Amino acid sequence: MTHLEALFGCERRAAAVYRSFCSASSLPASVCSGFAVKTIMEPKLYRPPPEVRGMTSLDKEAFTQTITVPALRVPTGVLNKVVKSLRKATIQRPGVPRVVQDKEESSDFRLVLLDPHRVSSPSFFSEAEAEALRSFSVAEELQYYELRLTYHNLKSEEVLEAVLPQGQDVTSGFSRVGHIAHMNLRDHQLPYKNLIGQVIMDKNPGVTCVVNKTNMIDSTYRNFKMEVLAGEENMVAKVKENGVTYEFDFSRVYWNPRLSTEHQRVVQLVKRGDTVFDMFAGVGPFAIPAARSGANVLANDLNPESHRWLQHNCKLNKVEKKVRTFNLDGRAFIQGPVKQELPVLLKGKASVHVVMNLPALALEFLDAFRGLLHQETSCDENLPTVHCYGFSKDDNPETDVVERASRSLGFPLKDQYSVHFVRNVAPNKDMMCVSFTLPKEVLFSPSVEPAPKRQKCEEATDST
């Protein structure tokens, strides 16, 4: 079937459905002819006025429209039971009541508004629905009701679809970070950015600031600059993840709410008394839950702002005595605090975890473990477990990250690893986590001076 045939099919069905309205509800003949069919029974419940297309400054009044929807006249004595029985057939629209005053303004009856896509004639009721109506002595005769739809009754997608150029992508998706809605608008959406921001704020309770990530990258710490599209310019967010509260300046640190499940997965591997080295800690989504579970944590981040908010969040969650924080380059963290603590930890029984969540670069830092320690005692049973993240565009991302980890370590991992798919971050780009026991051949190999590399804190690319 061609698109044109489908369109005519929709119009024929619309006309037939509307004729059933007319016969069932005694609509005037003038209403049941000509343009009225298009107005009332379009395939979509709401068809925006054409003049809103291309709007860049939001005019809410321009979206107001009156449509006609089917309804049932129901005695007030059985109203609640009827609404419950017809819950799948009643109209579902933000801010639109399902029950309205009877047109005769009788106190004995009310009108129950129905979804015109679900019910266009009495025969469209299911057997269970029809049986319920008969049991409540409700006549299966459709009435009609003129429903005034305003901007407040529309979904964000409907508003944006009406405004943006036809054929272009319409986005209403965003990441929620406390009171902030974070969007990544495309070029064709930028002329409408302030309108989009206002719509997102209007349609999502609790959102008081909408920002867009610009293409400009600010500072050594790879923070994407944020442009405020609507609302207050307050970037200090308060969020709760897996029962833990965090506060931070979203414009100066990295936070990704899509990584909540991954944070929880790794923290659940940590037991009371274990030690965790969090190499790229951000504001603490691994470090703080691990400390709350009873682990001893050494958490590091190169970004001074991340380090400051990490300390703040440790105090906020009352784990400051369980977390030692550092503001170092990743290699300096390995060569300093990790190297100092490991000899004693390797002789103990509690597990040691190293979390390396900077997927753009973390695999390249594994060579910093080569020859880190001088072997003094046997510690085959308590070598650290490393959880290292990486991006992969390879057709086989699991094999790719393992091979890259092996090259950086200078030692083949062979079968001594597990790989976990975290998420797809872009077309043909996956975020993976490879976990393995740090080989003793690497940790105690003859000292090899790693190539000097300055850490570039790519926090804005899914690093925490």
Short mmCIF file of C-alpha atoms in Angstrom, two decimals, residues 70-461:
data_model
loop_
_atom_site.label_atom_id
_atom_site.label_comp_id
_atom_site.label_asym_id
_atom_site.label_seq_id
_atom_site.Cartn_x
_atom_site.Cartn_y
_atom_site.Cartn_z
CA PRO A 70 -17.60 10.69 22.00
CA ALA A 71 -19.17 10.36 25.44
CA LEU A 72 -21.60 8.24 27.44
CA ARG A 73 -24.40 9.67 29.56
CA VAL A 74 -24.10 7.89 32.92
CA PRO A 75 -26.29 8.07 36.06
CA THR A 76 -24.29 9.59 38.92
CA GLY A 77 -25.18 6.64 41.18
CA VAL A 78 -23.05 4.23 39.12
CA LEU A 79 -20.53 6.75 37.81
CA ASN A 80 -17.45 5.43 39.64
CA LYS A 81 -18.22 1.83 38.70
CA VAL A 82 -18.69 2.74 35.03
CA VAL A 83 -15.45 4.76 34.90
CA LYS A 84 -13.58 1.82 36.44
CA SER A 85 -15.11 -0.62 33.95
CA LEU A 86 -14.24 1.62 30.99
CA ARG A 87 -10.77 2.70 32.13
CA LYS A 88 -9.21 1.56 28.83
CA ALA A 89 -11.83 3.32 26.73
CA THR A 90 -11.93 6.72 28.47
CA ILE A 91 -9.97 9.68 27.20
CA GLN A 92 -6.39 9.94 28.48
CA ARG A 93 -5.05 13.44 28.10
CA PRO A 94 -2.99 15.64 30.49
CA GLY A 95 -5.28 17.93 32.45
CA VAL A 96 -8.47 16.71 30.75
CA PRO A 97 -11.18 15.33 33.06
CA ARG A 98 -12.74 12.04 32.11
CA VAL A 99 -16.07 13.07 33.66
CA VAL A 100 -17.84 16.34 32.80
CA GLN A 101 -21.19 17.98 33.39
CA ASP A 102 -24.13 16.57 31.46
CA LYS A 103 -25.18 18.91 28.63
CA GLU A 104 -28.60 19.26 30.24
CA GLU A 105 -26.83 20.15 33.49
CA SER A 106 -28.75 17.46 35.28
CA SER A 107 -27.51 16.54 38.72
CA ASP A 108 -28.58 12.94 38.03
CA PHE A 109 -26.25 12.35 35.07
CA ARG A 110 -22.68 12.99 33.99
CA LEU A 111 -20.85 12.53 30.69
CA VAL A 112 -17.93 10.12 30.59
CA LEU A 113 -15.55 11.20 27.82
CA LEU A 114 -14.21 8.44 25.59
CA ASP A 115 -11.08 8.07 23.50
CA PRO A 116 -12.16 8.57 19.86
CA HIS A 117 -9.38 6.24 18.70
CA ARG A 118 -10.69 3.50 20.96
CA VAL A 119 -14.47 3.99 20.65
CA SER A 120 -16.19 5.40 17.59
CA SER A 121 -19.50 3.54 17.87
CA PRO A 122 -21.22 1.33 20.48
CA SER A 123 -19.98 -1.76 18.63
CA PHE A 124 -16.40 -0.81 19.54
CA PHE A 125 -16.90 -1.65 23.21
CA SER A 126 -15.43 -4.99 24.24
CA GLU A 127 -17.76 -7.73 25.43
CA ALA A 128 -16.73 -7.10 29.05
CA GLU A 129 -17.32 -3.36 28.69
CA ALA A 130 -20.72 -3.84 27.02
CA GLU A 131 -21.75 -6.32 29.70
CA ALA A 132 -20.72 -3.87 32.43
CA LEU A 133 -22.78 -1.09 30.85
CA ARG A 134 -25.84 -3.34 30.68
CA SER A 135 -25.41 -4.41 34.30
CA PHE A 136 -25.37 -0.73 35.36
CA SER A 137 -28.35 0.09 33.08
CA VAL A 138 -26.30 2.56 31.04
CA ALA A 139 -27.58 3.09 27.51
CA GLU A 140 -24.96 2.22 24.88
CA GLU A 141 -25.72 5.37 22.99
CA LEU A 142 -22.89 7.73 22.14
CA GLN A 143 -23.28 11.41 22.89
CA TYR A 144 -20.85 14.06 21.73
CA TYR A 145 -18.92 16.68 23.65
CA GLU A 146 -17.02 19.72 22.44
CA LEU A 147 -13.67 19.52 24.20
CA ARG A 148 -11.40 22.56 24.41
CA LEU A 149 -7.77 21.51 24.25
CA THR A 150 -5.13 24.05 25.27
CA TYR A 151 -1.34 24.06 25.41
CA HIS A 152 -1.57 22.63 28.93
CA ASN A 153 -3.39 19.53 27.63
CA LEU A 154 -0.69 18.72 25.09
CA LYS A 155 2.33 16.50 25.47
CA SER A 156 5.78 17.98 24.85
CA GLU A 157 6.22 15.85 21.71
CA GLU A 158 2.97 17.21 20.27
CA VAL A 159 3.98 20.82 20.81
CA LEU A 160 7.45 20.34 19.35
CA GLU A 161 6.17 18.31 16.40
CA ALA A 162 3.78 21.15 15.61
CA VAL A 163 6.48 23.82 15.80
CA LEU A 164 9.59 22.30 14.25
CA PRO A 165 9.96 21.94 10.45
CA GLN A 166 8.19 18.94 9.00
CA GLY A 167 10.43 15.98 8.30
CA GLN A 168 13.01 17.00 10.90
CA ASP A 169 13.78 15.03 14.06
CA VAL A 170 11.71 16.12 17.05
CA THR A 171 13.36 15.58 20.40
CA SER A 172 11.77 15.81 23.79
CA GLY A 173 14.33 13.53 25.45
CA PHE A 174 16.71 14.73 28.11
CA SER A 175 18.75 13.62 31.09
CA ARG A 176 17.33 14.65 34.44
CA VAL A 177 19.92 15.82 36.98
CA GLY A 178 18.04 17.10 40.02
CA HIS A 179 16.14 20.21 38.92
CA ILE A 180 18.12 20.38 35.66
CA ALA A 181 17.03 18.92 32.31
CA HIS A 182 20.11 18.33 30.15
CA MET A 183 19.56 18.21 26.38
CA ASN A 184 21.81 17.57 23.37
CA LEU A 185 20.10 19.52 20.60
CA ARG A 186 20.94 19.02 16.94
CA ASP A 187 21.80 21.84 14.59
CA HIS A 188 18.35 22.08 12.99
CA GLN A 189 16.78 22.43 16.45
CA LEU A 190 18.97 25.32 17.61
CA PRO A 191 16.75 28.12 16.15
CA TYR A 192 14.00 26.77 18.43
CA LYS A 193 16.21 26.09 21.45
CA ASN A 194 14.57 28.55 23.85
CA LEU A 195 11.07 27.42 22.91
CA ILE A 196 12.15 23.77 23.35
CA GLY A 197 13.59 24.60 26.75
CA GLN A 198 10.39 26.33 27.87
CA VAL A 199 8.23 23.39 26.72
CA ILE A 200 10.42 20.85 28.53
CA MET A 201 10.25 22.92 31.72
CA ASP A 202 6.47 23.37 31.43
CA LYS A 203 5.77 19.69 30.86
CA ASN A 204 8.05 18.18 33.51
CA PRO A 205 7.20 19.05 37.13
CA GLY A 206 10.27 19.82 39.22
CA VAL A 207 12.42 20.90 36.27
CA THR A 208 13.35 24.54 36.84
CA CYS A 209 16.38 24.78 34.53
CA VAL A 210 16.92 23.42 31.01
CA VAL A 211 20.42 23.39 29.54
CA ASN A 212 21.97 22.39 26.25
CA LYS A 213 25.50 21.05 25.90
CA THR A 214 27.39 23.31 23.50
CA ASN A 215 30.21 22.16 21.23
CA MET A 216 32.71 24.29 23.11
CA ILE A 217 34.95 22.43 25.56
CA ASP A 218 36.28 24.46 28.43
CA SER A 219 39.52 23.86 30.37
CA THR A 220 41.92 20.97 30.85
CA TYR A 221 39.19 18.96 32.52
CA ARG A 222 37.09 18.50 29.39
CA ASN A 223 33.91 20.05 30.80
CA PHE A 224 31.34 20.81 28.14
CA LYS A 225 29.97 24.30 28.54
CA MET A 226 26.26 24.48 29.29
CA GLU A 227 23.89 26.99 27.74
CA VAL A 228 20.77 27.75 29.74
CA LEU A 229 17.71 27.49 27.48
CA ALA A 230 15.00 28.19 30.05
CA GLY A 231 14.55 28.77 33.76
CA GLU A 232 16.96 29.68 36.53
CA GLU A 233 20.73 29.71 36.11
CA ASN A 234 21.32 27.49 39.12
CA MET A 235 23.72 24.68 38.23
CA VAL A 236 24.15 23.22 41.70
CA ALA A 237 22.11 20.03 41.55
CA LYS A 238 21.02 17.63 44.26
CA VAL A 239 20.35 14.07 43.15
CA LYS A 240 19.71 10.73 44.76
CA GLU A 241 21.12 7.54 43.27
CA ASN A 242 20.75 4.08 44.78
CA GLY A 243 19.83 5.63 48.13
CA VAL A 244 22.82 7.99 48.22
CA THR A 245 22.53 11.79 48.00
CA TYR A 246 24.97 13.83 45.90
CA GLU A 247 25.39 17.56 45.40
CA PHE A 248 27.57 19.17 42.73
CA ASP A 249 27.87 21.97 40.20
CA PHE A 250 26.67 20.24 37.04
CA SER A 251 28.45 22.78 34.83
CA ARG A 252 31.87 22.02 36.32
CA VAL A 253 31.87 18.25 36.97
CA TYR A 254 30.59 15.17 35.17
CA TRP A 255 27.47 13.26 36.10
CA ASN A 256 25.52 10.75 34.03
CA PRO A 257 22.26 9.39 35.48
CA ARG A 258 22.34 6.56 32.93
CA LEU A 259 25.20 4.92 34.83
CA SER A 260 23.23 4.31 38.02
CA THR A 261 22.88 0.57 37.36
CA GLU A 262 26.58 0.20 36.61
CA HIS A 263 27.58 2.01 39.78
CA GLN A 264 25.38 -0.35 41.77
CA ARG A 265 26.65 -3.46 39.97
CA VAL A 266 30.29 -2.81 40.86
CA VAL A 267 29.61 -1.66 44.42
CA GLN A 268 27.72 -4.89 45.09
CA LEU A 269 30.97 -6.78 44.42
CA VAL A 270 32.61 -4.99 47.34
CA LYS A 271 32.36 -6.50 50.83
CA ARG A 272 32.80 -4.99 54.29
CA GLY A 273 36.49 -4.60 55.07
CA ASP A 274 37.57 -4.55 51.41
CA THR A 275 39.70 -1.74 50.03
CA VAL A 276 38.69 0.23 46.92
CA PHE A 277 41.02 2.43 44.89
CA ASP A 278 38.76 4.70 42.79
CA MET A 279 41.14 6.20 40.25
CA PHE A 280 38.77 8.59 38.45
CA ALA A 281 36.23 9.12 41.21
CA GLY A 282 34.30 12.16 40.01
CA VAL A 283 31.91 13.29 42.75
CA GLY A 284 31.80 9.83 44.33
CA PRO A 285 29.20 7.49 42.69
CA PHE A 286 31.46 4.45 43.27
CA ALA A 287 33.45 5.65 46.29
CA ILE A 288 30.63 6.74 48.59
CA PRO A 289 28.34 3.68 48.21
CA ALA A 290 31.39 1.43 48.67
CA ALA A 291 32.28 3.28 51.89
CA ARG A 292 28.68 2.98 53.08
CA SER A 293 28.91 -0.78 52.56
CA GLY A 294 31.89 -0.90 54.93
CA ALA A 295 34.84 -0.68 52.54
CA ASN A 296 37.93 1.46 53.00
CA VAL A 297 38.16 3.79 50.01
CA LEU A 298 40.93 5.85 48.43
CA ALA A 299 39.28 8.11 45.85
CA ASN A 300 41.07 10.33 43.35
CA ASP A 301 40.14 12.86 40.68
CA LEU A 302 42.26 15.29 38.68
CA ASN A 303 39.53 17.93 38.43
CA PRO A 304 39.72 20.22 41.49
CA GLU A 305 35.97 20.84 41.33
CA SER A 306 35.23 17.11 41.29
CA HIS A 307 37.60 16.65 44.21
CA ARG A 308 35.90 19.44 46.16
CA TRP A 309 32.41 18.02 45.60
CA LEU A 310 33.69 14.51 46.36
CA GLN A 311 34.80 15.73 49.79
CA HIS A 312 31.49 17.54 50.25
CA ASN A 313 29.49 14.41 49.38
CA CYS A 314 31.54 12.26 51.73
CA LYS A 315 30.57 14.60 54.58
CA LEU A 316 26.98 14.80 53.35
CA ASN A 317 26.70 11.00 53.55
CA LYS A 318 28.75 10.73 56.76
CA VAL A 319 31.53 8.56 55.29
CA GLU A 320 34.38 11.08 55.43
CA LYS A 321 36.25 8.81 57.88
CA LYS A 322 36.04 5.89 55.44
CA VAL A 323 37.21 7.78 52.33
CA ARG A 324 40.62 9.34 51.73
CA THR A 325 40.48 11.75 48.82
CA PHE A 326 43.22 12.82 46.39
CA ASN A 327 43.51 15.44 43.65
CA LEU A 328 46.13 13.79 41.44
CA ASP A 329 46.78 12.71 37.89
CA GLY A 330 45.78 9.05 37.48
CA ARG A 331 49.37 7.84 37.05
CA ALA A 332 50.49 9.80 40.08
CA PHE A 333 47.69 8.13 42.06
CA ILE A 334 48.94 4.67 41.06
CA GLN A 335 52.59 5.50 41.64
CA GLY A 336 51.79 7.19 44.97
CA PRO A 337 48.87 6.09 47.20
CA VAL A 338 48.22 2.77 45.42
CA LYS A 339 51.89 1.75 45.52
CA GLN A 340 52.15 2.72 49.18
CA GLU A 341 49.08 0.80 50.33
CA LEU A 342 49.28 -2.38 48.24
CA PRO A 343 52.14 -4.24 49.99
CA VAL A 344 50.23 -4.46 53.28
CA LEU A 345 46.87 -5.13 51.58
CA LEU A 346 48.28 -8.02 49.52
CA LYS A 347 49.22 -9.83 52.73
CA GLY A 348 45.70 -9.55 54.12
CA LYS A 349 42.57 -11.54 53.41
CA ALA A 350 40.18 -8.72 52.42
CA SER A 351 39.74 -8.12 48.69
CA VAL A 352 41.22 -5.16 46.87
CA HIS A 353 39.38 -3.46 43.99
CA VAL A 354 40.73 -0.88 41.55
CA VAL A 355 38.01 1.05 39.67
CA MET A 356 39.15 2.84 36.51
CA ASN A 357 36.11 4.59 35.08
CA LEU A 358 37.42 6.98 32.46
CA PRO A 359 36.36 5.05 29.34
CA ALA A 360 38.01 7.40 26.84
CA LEU A 361 41.47 6.78 28.35
CA ALA A 362 41.46 4.28 31.21
CA LEU A 363 42.83 1.33 29.21
CA GLU A 364 45.93 3.39 28.43
CA PHE A 365 46.66 3.80 32.14
CA LEU A 366 47.03 0.06 32.80
CA ASP A 367 50.73 0.17 31.93
CA ALA A 368 51.27 2.19 35.10
CA PHE A 369 50.93 -1.11 37.03
CA ARG A 370 53.96 -2.69 35.31
CA GLY A 371 56.62 -3.38 37.89
CA LEU A 372 54.79 -1.29 40.47
CA LEU A 373 56.01 -3.46 43.38
CA HIS A 374 59.08 -5.49 44.29
CA GLN A 375 58.07 -9.03 45.12
CA GLU A 376 58.82 -9.83 48.73
CA THR A 377 56.22 -12.38 49.78
CA SER A 378 53.85 -14.72 48.02
CA CYS A 379 50.45 -13.17 47.52
CA ASP A 380 48.92 -15.17 44.71
CA GLU A 381 45.55 -15.39 46.41
CA ASN A 382 44.98 -11.70 47.12
CA LEU A 383 45.97 -9.82 43.99
CA PRO A 384 43.82 -6.75 43.22
CA THR A 385 40.75 -6.99 41.00
CA VAL A 386 40.71 -4.26 38.35
CA HIS A 387 37.50 -2.92 36.80
CA CYS A 388 38.60 -0.91 33.77
CA TYR A 389 36.21 0.88 31.41
CA GLY A 390 36.64 1.60 27.73
CA PHE A 391 34.78 2.70 24.63
CA SER A 392 34.82 0.44 21.60
CA LYS A 393 33.70 0.93 18.01
CA ASP A 394 34.83 -2.56 17.05
CA ASP A 395 32.45 -5.17 15.62
CA ASN A 396 33.45 -7.36 18.56
CA PRO A 397 33.80 -4.89 21.47
CA GLU A 398 34.50 -7.59 24.08
CA THR A 399 37.54 -8.89 22.20
CA ASP A 400 38.64 -5.35 21.42
CA VAL A 401 38.79 -4.10 25.02
CA VAL A 402 40.52 -7.28 26.23
CA GLU A 403 43.19 -7.01 23.52
CA ARG A 404 43.78 -3.33 24.30
CA ALA A 405 43.99 -4.07 28.03
CA SER A 406 46.50 -6.87 27.35
CA ARG A 407 48.68 -4.59 25.21
CA SER A 408 48.70 -1.89 27.87
CA LEU A 409 49.54 -4.39 30.61
CA GLY A 410 52.21 -5.98 28.46
CA PHE A 411 50.76 -9.38 29.37
CA PRO A 412 47.97 -11.46 27.78
CA LEU A 413 44.88 -11.77 29.97
CA LYS A 414 43.88 -14.99 28.18
CA ASP A 415 40.87 -16.39 30.05
CA GLN A 416 41.50 -14.55 33.29
CA TYR A 417 38.87 -11.85 32.80
CA SER A 418 35.19 -11.03 32.40
CA VAL A 419 33.66 -8.35 30.18
CA HIS A 420 30.43 -6.50 30.94
CA PHE A 421 28.48 -4.42 28.42
CA VAL A 422 27.55 -1.13 30.11
CA ARG A 423 25.65 0.85 27.50
CA ASN A 424 25.59 2.04 23.93
CA VAL A 425 26.72 5.67 23.96
CA ALA A 426 26.41 6.38 20.22
CA PRO A 427 25.82 4.47 16.99
CA ASN A 428 28.55 1.80 16.79
CA LYS A 429 30.11 2.94 20.05
CA ASP A 430 29.77 0.81 23.19
CA MET A 431 30.93 1.36 26.74
CA MET A 432 32.43 -1.82 28.18
CA CYS A 433 33.94 -2.86 31.51
CA VAL A 434 36.69 -5.47 31.59
CA SER A 435 37.36 -6.98 35.04
CA PHE A 436 40.39 -9.10 35.83
CA THR A 437 42.80 -10.05 38.56
CA LEU A 438 45.93 -7.99 38.12
CA PRO A 439 48.54 -10.55 36.98
CA LYS A 440 51.50 -10.97 39.31
CA GLU A 441 53.68 -11.05 36.18
CA VAL A 442 52.63 -7.41 35.61
CA LEU A 443 52.61 -6.13 39.18
CA PHE A 444 56.01 -7.68 40.05
CA SER A 445 57.69 -7.52 36.65
CA PRO A 446 61.11 -5.86 36.37
CA SER A 447 60.55 -2.16 36.77
CA VAL A 448 59.55 -0.58 33.47
CA GLU A 449 59.28 3.17 33.24
CA PRO A 450 55.87 3.91 31.67
CA ALA A 451 55.81 6.42 28.87
CA PRO A 452 55.02 9.83 30.41
CA LYS A 453 51.45 10.73 29.61
CA ARG A 454 49.53 13.61 31.03
CA GLN A 455 46.00 12.65 31.97
CA LYS A 456 43.35 14.51 30.04
CA CYS A 457 40.28 14.41 32.19
CA GLU A 458 37.60 13.45 29.66
CA GLU A 459 34.87 13.65 32.23
CA ALA A 460 32.32 14.89 29.72
CA THR A 461 32.47 11.64 27.76
#
